[in-house]
PDB file of C-alpha atoms in Angstrom:
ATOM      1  CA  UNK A  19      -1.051  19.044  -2.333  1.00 80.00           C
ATOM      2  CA  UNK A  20      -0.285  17.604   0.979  1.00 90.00           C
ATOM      3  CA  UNK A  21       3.069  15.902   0.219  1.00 94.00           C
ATOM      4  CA  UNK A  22       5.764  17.990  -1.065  1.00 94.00           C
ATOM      5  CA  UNK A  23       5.628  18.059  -4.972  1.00 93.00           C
ATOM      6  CA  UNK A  24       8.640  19.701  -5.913  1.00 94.00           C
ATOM      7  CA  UNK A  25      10.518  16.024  -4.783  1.00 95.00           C
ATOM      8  CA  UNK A  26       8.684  14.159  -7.087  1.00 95.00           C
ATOM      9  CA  UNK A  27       6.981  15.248  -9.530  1.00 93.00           C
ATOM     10  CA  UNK A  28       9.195  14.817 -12.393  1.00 94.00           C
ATOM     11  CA  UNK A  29       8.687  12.357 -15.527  1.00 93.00           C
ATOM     12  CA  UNK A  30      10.451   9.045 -15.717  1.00 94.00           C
ATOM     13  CA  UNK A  31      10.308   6.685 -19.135  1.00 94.00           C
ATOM     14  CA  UNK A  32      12.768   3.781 -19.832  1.00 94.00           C
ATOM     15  CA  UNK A  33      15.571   3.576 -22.777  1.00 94.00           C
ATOM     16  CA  UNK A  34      18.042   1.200 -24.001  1.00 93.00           C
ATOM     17  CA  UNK A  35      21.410   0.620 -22.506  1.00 92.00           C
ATOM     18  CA  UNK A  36      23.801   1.949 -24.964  1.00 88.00           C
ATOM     19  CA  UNK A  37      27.447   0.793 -24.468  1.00 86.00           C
ATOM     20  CA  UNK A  38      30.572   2.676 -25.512  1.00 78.00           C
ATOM     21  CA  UNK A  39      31.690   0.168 -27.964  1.00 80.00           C
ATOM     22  CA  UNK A  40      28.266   0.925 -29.868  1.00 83.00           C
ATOM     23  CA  UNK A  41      26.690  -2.223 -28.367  1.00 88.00           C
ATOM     24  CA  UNK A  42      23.235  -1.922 -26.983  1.00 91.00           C
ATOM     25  CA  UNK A  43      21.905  -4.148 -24.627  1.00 90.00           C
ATOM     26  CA  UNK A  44      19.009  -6.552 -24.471  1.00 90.00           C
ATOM     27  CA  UNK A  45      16.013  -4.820 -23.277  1.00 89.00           C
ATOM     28  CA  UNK A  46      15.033  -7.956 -20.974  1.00 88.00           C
ATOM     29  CA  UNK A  47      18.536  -7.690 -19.570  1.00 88.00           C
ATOM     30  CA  UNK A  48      18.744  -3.924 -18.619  1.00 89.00           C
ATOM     31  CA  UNK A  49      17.440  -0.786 -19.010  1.00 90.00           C
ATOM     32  CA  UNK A  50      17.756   2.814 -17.872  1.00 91.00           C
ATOM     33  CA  UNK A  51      15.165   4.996 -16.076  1.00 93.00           C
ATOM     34  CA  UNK A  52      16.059   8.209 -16.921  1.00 93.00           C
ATOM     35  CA  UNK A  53      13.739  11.663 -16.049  1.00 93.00           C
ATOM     36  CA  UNK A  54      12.341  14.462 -18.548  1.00 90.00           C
ATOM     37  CA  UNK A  55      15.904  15.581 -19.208  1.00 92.00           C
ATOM     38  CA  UNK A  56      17.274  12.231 -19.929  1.00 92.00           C
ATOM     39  CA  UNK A  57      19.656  11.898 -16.631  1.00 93.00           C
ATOM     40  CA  UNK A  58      19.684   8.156 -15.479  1.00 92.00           C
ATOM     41  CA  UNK A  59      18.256   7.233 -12.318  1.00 94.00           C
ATOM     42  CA  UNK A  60      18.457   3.612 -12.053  1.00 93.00           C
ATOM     43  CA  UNK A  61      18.951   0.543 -14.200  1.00 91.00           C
ATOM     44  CA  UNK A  62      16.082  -2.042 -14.674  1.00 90.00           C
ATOM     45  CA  UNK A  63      14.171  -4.425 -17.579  1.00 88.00           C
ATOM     46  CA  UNK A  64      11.486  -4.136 -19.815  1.00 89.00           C
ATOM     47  CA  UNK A  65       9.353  -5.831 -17.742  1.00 88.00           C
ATOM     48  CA  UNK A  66       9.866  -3.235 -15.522  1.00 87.00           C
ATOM     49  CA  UNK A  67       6.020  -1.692 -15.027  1.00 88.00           C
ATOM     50  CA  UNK A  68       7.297   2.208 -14.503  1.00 91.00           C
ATOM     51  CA  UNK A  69       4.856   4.353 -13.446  1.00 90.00           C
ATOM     52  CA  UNK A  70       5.506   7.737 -12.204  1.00 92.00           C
ATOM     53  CA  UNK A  71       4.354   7.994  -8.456  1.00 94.00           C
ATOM     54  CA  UNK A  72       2.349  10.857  -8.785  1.00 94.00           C
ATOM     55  CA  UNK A  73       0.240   9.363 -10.277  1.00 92.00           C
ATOM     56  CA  UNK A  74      -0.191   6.808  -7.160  1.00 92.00           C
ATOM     57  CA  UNK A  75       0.180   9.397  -4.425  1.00 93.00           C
ATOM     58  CA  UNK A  76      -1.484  12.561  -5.559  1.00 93.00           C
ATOM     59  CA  UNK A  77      -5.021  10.779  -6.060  1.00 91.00           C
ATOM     60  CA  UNK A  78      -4.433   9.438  -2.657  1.00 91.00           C
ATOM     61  CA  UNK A  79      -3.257  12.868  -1.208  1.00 92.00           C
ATOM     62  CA  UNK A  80      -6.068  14.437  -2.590  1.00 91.00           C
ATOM     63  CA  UNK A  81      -8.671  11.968  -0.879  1.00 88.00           C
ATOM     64  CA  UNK A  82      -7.212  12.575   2.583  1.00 89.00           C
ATOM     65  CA  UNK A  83      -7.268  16.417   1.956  1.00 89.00           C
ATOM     66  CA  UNK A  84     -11.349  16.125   1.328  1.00 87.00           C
ATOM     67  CA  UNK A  85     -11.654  13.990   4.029  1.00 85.00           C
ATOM     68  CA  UNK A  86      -9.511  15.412   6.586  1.00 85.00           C
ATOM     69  CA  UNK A  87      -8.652  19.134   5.532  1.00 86.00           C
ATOM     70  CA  UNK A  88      -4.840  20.117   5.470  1.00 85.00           C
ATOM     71  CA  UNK A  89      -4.126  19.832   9.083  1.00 84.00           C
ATOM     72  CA  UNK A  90      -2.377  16.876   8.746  1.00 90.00           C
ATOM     73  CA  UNK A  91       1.511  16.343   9.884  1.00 92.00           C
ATOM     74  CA  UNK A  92       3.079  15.116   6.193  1.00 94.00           C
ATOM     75  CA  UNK A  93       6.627  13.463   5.445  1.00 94.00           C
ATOM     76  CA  UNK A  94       7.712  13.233   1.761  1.00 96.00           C
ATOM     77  CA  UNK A  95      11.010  11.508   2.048  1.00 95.00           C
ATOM     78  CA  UNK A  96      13.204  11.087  -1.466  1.00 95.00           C
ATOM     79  CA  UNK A  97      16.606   9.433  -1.622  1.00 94.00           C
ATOM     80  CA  UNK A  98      18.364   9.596  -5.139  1.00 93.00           C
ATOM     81  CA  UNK A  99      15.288  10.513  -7.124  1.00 94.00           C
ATOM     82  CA  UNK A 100      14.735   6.643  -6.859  1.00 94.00           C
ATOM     83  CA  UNK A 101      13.086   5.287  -3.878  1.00 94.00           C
ATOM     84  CA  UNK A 102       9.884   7.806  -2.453  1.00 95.00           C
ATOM     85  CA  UNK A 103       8.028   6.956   0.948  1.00 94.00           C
ATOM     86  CA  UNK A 104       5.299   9.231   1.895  1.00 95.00           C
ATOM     87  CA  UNK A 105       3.829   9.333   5.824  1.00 93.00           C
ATOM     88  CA  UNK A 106       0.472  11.305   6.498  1.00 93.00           C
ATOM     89  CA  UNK A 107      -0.497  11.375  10.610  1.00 91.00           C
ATOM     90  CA  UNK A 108      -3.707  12.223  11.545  1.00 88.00           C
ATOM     91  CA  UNK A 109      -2.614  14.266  14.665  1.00 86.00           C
ATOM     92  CA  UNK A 110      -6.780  15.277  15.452  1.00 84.00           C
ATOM     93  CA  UNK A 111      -7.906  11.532  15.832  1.00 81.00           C
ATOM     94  CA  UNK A 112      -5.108  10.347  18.615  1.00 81.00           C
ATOM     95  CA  UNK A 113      -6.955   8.427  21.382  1.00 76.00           C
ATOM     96  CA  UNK A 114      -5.142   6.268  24.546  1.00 76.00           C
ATOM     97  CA  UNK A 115      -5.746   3.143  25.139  1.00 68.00           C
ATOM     98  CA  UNK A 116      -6.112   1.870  28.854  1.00 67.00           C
ATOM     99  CA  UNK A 117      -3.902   4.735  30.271  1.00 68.00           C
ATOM    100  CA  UNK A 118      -0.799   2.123  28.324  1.00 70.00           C
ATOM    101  CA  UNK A 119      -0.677   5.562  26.187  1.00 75.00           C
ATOM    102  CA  UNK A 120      -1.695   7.727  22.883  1.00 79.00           C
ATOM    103  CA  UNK A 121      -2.458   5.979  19.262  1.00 79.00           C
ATOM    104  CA  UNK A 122      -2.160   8.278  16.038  1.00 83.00           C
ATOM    105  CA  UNK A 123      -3.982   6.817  13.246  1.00 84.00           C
ATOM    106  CA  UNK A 124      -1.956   7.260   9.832  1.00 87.00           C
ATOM    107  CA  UNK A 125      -0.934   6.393   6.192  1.00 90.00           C
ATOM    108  CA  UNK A 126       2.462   5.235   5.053  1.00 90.00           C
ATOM    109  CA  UNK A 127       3.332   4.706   1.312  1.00 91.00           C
ATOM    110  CA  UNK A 128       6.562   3.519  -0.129  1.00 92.00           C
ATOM    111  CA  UNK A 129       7.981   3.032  -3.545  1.00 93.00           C
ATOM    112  CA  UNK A 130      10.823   2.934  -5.962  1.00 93.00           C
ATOM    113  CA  UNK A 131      12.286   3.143  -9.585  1.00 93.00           C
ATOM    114  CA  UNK A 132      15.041   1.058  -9.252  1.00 89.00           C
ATOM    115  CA  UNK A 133      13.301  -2.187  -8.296  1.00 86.00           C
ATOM    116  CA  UNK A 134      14.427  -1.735  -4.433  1.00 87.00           C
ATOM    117  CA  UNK A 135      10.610  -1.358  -3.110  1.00 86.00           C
ATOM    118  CA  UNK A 136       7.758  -2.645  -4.285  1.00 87.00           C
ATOM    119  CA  UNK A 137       4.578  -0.473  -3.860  1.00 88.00           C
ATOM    120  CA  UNK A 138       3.700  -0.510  -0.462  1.00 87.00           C
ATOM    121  CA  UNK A 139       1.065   1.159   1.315  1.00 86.00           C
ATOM    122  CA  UNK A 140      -0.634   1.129   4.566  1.00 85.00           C
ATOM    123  CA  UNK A 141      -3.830   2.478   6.517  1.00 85.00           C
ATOM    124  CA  UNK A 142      -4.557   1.857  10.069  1.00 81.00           C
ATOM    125  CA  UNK A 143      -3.954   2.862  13.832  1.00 78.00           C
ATOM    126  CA  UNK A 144      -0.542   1.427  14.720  1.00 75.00           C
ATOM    127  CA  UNK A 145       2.423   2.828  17.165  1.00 71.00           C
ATOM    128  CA  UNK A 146       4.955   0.157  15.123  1.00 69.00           C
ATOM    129  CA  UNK A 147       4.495  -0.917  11.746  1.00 67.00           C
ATOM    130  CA  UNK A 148       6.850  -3.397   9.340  1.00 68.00           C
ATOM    131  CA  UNK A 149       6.747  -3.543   5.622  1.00 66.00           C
ATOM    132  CA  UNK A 150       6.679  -7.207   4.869  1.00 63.00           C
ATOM    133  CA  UNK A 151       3.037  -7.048   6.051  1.00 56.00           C
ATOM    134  CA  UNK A 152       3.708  -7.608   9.971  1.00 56.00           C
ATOM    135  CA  UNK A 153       1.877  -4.666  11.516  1.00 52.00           C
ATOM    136  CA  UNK A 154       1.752  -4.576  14.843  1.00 49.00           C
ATOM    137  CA  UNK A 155      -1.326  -2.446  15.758  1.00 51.00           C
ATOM    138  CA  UNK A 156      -5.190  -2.159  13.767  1.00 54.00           C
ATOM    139  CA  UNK A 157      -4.660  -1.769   9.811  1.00 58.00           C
ATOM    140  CA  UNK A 158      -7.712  -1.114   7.974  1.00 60.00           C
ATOM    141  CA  UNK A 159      -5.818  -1.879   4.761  1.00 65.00           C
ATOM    142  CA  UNK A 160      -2.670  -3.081   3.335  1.00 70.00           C
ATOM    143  CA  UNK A 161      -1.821  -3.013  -0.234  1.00 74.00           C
ATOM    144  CA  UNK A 162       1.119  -4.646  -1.414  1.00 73.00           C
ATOM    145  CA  UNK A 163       1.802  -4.908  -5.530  1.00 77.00           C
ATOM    146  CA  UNK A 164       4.748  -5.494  -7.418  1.00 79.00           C
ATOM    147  CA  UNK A 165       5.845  -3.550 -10.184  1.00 81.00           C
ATOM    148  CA  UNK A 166       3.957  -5.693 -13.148  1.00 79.00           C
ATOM    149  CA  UNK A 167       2.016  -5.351 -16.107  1.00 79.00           C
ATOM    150  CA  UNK A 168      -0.762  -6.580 -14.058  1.00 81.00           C
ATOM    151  CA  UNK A 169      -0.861  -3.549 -11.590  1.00 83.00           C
ATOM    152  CA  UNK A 170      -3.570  -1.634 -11.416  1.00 85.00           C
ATOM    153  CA  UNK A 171      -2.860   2.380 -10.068  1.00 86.00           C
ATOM    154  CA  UNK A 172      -6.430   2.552  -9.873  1.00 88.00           C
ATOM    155  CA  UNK A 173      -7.471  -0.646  -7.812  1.00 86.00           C
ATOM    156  CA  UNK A 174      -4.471   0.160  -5.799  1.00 84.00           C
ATOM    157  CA  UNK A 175      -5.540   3.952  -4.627  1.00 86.00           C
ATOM    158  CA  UNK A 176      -9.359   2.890  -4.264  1.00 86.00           C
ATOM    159  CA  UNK A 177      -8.382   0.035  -2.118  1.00 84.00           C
ATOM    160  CA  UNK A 178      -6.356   3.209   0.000  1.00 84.00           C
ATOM    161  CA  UNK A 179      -9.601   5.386  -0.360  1.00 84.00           C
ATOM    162  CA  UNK A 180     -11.877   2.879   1.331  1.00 81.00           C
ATOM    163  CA  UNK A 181      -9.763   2.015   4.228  1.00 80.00           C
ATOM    164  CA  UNK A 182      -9.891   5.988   4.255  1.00 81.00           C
ATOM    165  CA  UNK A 183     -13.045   6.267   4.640  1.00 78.00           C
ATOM    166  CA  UNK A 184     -13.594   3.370   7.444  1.00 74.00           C
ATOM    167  CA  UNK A 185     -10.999   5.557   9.446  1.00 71.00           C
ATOM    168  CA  UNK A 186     -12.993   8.141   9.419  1.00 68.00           C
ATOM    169  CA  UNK A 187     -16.790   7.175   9.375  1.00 62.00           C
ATOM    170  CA  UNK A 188     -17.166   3.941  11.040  1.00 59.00           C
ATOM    171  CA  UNK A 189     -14.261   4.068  13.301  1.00 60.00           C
ATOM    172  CA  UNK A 190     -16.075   3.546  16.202  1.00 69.00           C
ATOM    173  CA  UNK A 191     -18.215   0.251  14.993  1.00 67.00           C
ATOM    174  CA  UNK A 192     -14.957  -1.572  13.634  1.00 58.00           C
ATOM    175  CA  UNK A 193     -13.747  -0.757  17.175  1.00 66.00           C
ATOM    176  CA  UNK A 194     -16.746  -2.601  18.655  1.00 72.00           C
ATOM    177  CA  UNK A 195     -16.325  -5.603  16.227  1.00 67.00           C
ATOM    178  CA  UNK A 196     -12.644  -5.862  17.300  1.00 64.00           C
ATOM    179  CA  UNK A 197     -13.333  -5.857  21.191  1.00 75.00           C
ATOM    180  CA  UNK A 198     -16.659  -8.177  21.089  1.00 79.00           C
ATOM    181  CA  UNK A 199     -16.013 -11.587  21.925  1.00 82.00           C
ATOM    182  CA  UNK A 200     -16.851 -14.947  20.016  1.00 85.00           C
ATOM    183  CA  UNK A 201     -17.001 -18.139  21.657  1.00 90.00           C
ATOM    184  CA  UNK A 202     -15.016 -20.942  20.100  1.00 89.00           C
ATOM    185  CA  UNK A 203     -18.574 -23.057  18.636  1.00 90.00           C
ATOM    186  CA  UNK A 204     -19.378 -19.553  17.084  1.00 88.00           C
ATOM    187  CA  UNK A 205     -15.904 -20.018  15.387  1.00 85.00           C
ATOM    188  CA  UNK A 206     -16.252 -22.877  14.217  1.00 84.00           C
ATOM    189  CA  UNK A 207     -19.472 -22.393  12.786  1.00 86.00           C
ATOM    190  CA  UNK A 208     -18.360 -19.445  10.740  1.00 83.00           C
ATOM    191  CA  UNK A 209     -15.655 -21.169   9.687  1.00 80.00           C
ATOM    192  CA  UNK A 210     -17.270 -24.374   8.910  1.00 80.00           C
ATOM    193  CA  UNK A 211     -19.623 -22.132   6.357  1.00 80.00           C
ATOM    194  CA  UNK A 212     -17.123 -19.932   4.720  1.00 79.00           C
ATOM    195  CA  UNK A 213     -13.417 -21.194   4.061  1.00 73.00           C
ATOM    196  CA  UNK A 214     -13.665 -24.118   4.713  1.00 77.00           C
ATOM    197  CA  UNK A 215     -16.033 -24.710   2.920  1.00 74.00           C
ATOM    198  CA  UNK A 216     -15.511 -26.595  -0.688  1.00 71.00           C
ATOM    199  CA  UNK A 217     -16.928 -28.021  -3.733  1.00 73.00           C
ATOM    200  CA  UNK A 218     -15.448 -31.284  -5.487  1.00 76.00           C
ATOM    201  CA  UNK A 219     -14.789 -31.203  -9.348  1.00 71.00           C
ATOM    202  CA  UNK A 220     -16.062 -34.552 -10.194  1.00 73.00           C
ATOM    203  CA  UNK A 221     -19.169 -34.465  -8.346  1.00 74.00           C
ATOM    204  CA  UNK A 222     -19.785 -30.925  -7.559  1.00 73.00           C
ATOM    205  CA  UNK A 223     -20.517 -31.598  -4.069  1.00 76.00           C
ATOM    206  CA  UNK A 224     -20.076 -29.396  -1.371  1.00 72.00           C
ATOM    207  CA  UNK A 225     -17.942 -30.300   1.655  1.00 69.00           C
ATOM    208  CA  UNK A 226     -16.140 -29.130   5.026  1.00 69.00           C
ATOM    209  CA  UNK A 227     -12.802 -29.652   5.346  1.00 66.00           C
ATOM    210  CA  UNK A 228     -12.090 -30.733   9.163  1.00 62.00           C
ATOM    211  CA  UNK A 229      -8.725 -31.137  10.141  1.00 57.00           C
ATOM    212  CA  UNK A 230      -5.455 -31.478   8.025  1.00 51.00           C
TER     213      UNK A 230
END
C-alpha cells in the first residue's frame, strides 16, 4: 500500500450517547464514533454516513500503484484518529512551463469522522490548490461529496480512477485542447447548441436562451 496503513486502518461504527444519569440521547441529536475497541473519537448523528476511509483510499492507492509503480513521494497525515488527508506526487512526470518553473502533477484526498471535512479529493497538475474547489492550476478531476446516505464510495473512486488515467495516457492531447484557441463566434456557437440550449414544458419546443 502506498499510504501508510498502520494510521488508518482501524474500524469505526456509531453508538448511542449514554449519559451518567442513565439518560441516553436522541440518535438524531448525537452520537459517538468510536473504533474496534470502543474508544470515542468524535461525536456526530445518525445521519451521519460513516464509512471507514480505507475503504475510499486503498482502492484509489491501489490504482495509482498499477499505473504508476511505487515510486511515488506519499503523505498520510492523521490528526486525532479523526480527520485523514492523503497527498500522492508524481515526482517522474514534473515538466516547466515557459522557463516560469517546474509543475508536479499529483493527488490530494481529505476526510474526516467528526463532520469537520467533507470528502474531498483532487487530480490534476497544480503548484497551489484550495479545498472549496478554487484550484489554481489544471485539475483533471474534483470530487467533492458530503457525508450522506446518498454517497456513493464507488462513483467517488472511479470518478478518481479516470482522471487517473487521463494523467497518464492522454496527457499530452488535453494539453493541446487547453492551449488551442477558439474564436468568440465558435463560442457562441457551441454554446448556443449545448447549455443553452432548452426545451419548454407546455409546448416541448426547443429554444436558445440569449441574454439574461
Amino acid at each position: 500500500m502506498l499510504f501508510d496503513e498502520s494510521q488508518y486502518n482501524f474500524r469505526v461504527k456509531k453508538v448511542p450517547i449514554h449519559l451518567g444519569s442513565g439518560i441516553i440521547i436522541p440518535e438524531e441529536q448525537g452520537m459517538h464514533v468510536v473504533d474496534d475497541n470502543g474508544v470515542p473519537l468524535a461525536s456526530t448523528t445518525s445521519t451521519y454516513n460513516l464509512i471507514p476511509v480505507q475503504e475510499i483510499i486503498n482502492p484509489i492507492s491501489n490504482k495509482i500503484e498499477e499505473m504508476f509503480g511505487k515510486d511515488i513521494e506519499t503523505t498520510t497525515k492523521v490528526v486525532n484518529r479523526t480527520y485523514f488527508q492523503f497527498e500522492a506526487k508524481f515526482t517522474k512526470h514534473t515538466y516547466e512551463i515557459d522557463g516560469l518553473g517546474s509543475v508536479t502533477p499529483q493527488f490530494r484526498f481529505k476526510t474526516s469522522y467528526d463532520r469537520s471535512y467533507r470528502n474531498n479529493g483532487m487530480v490534476g497538475d497544480f503548484r497551489d490548490f484550495c479545498y472549496n474547489t478554487l484550484v489554481s492550476g489544471d485539475k483533471y478531476a474534483h470530487v467533492y461529496n458530503k457525508h450522506t446516505k446518498n454517497f456513493s464510495v464507488t462513483a467517488f473512486t472511479q470518478k478518481v480512477e479516470r482522471a487517473l488515467e487521463l494523467m497518464s495516457g492522454n496527457k499530452e492531447k488535453y494539453k493541446h485542447w487547453y492551449n488551442t484557441s477558439i474564436s468568440r463566434d465558435d463560442a457562441v456557437d457551441l454554446f448556443r447548441n449545448t447549455i443553452c440550449k432548452y426545451q419548454t414544458k407546455a409546448t416541448n419546443e426547443t429554444k436558445i436562451k440569449i441574454g439574461r
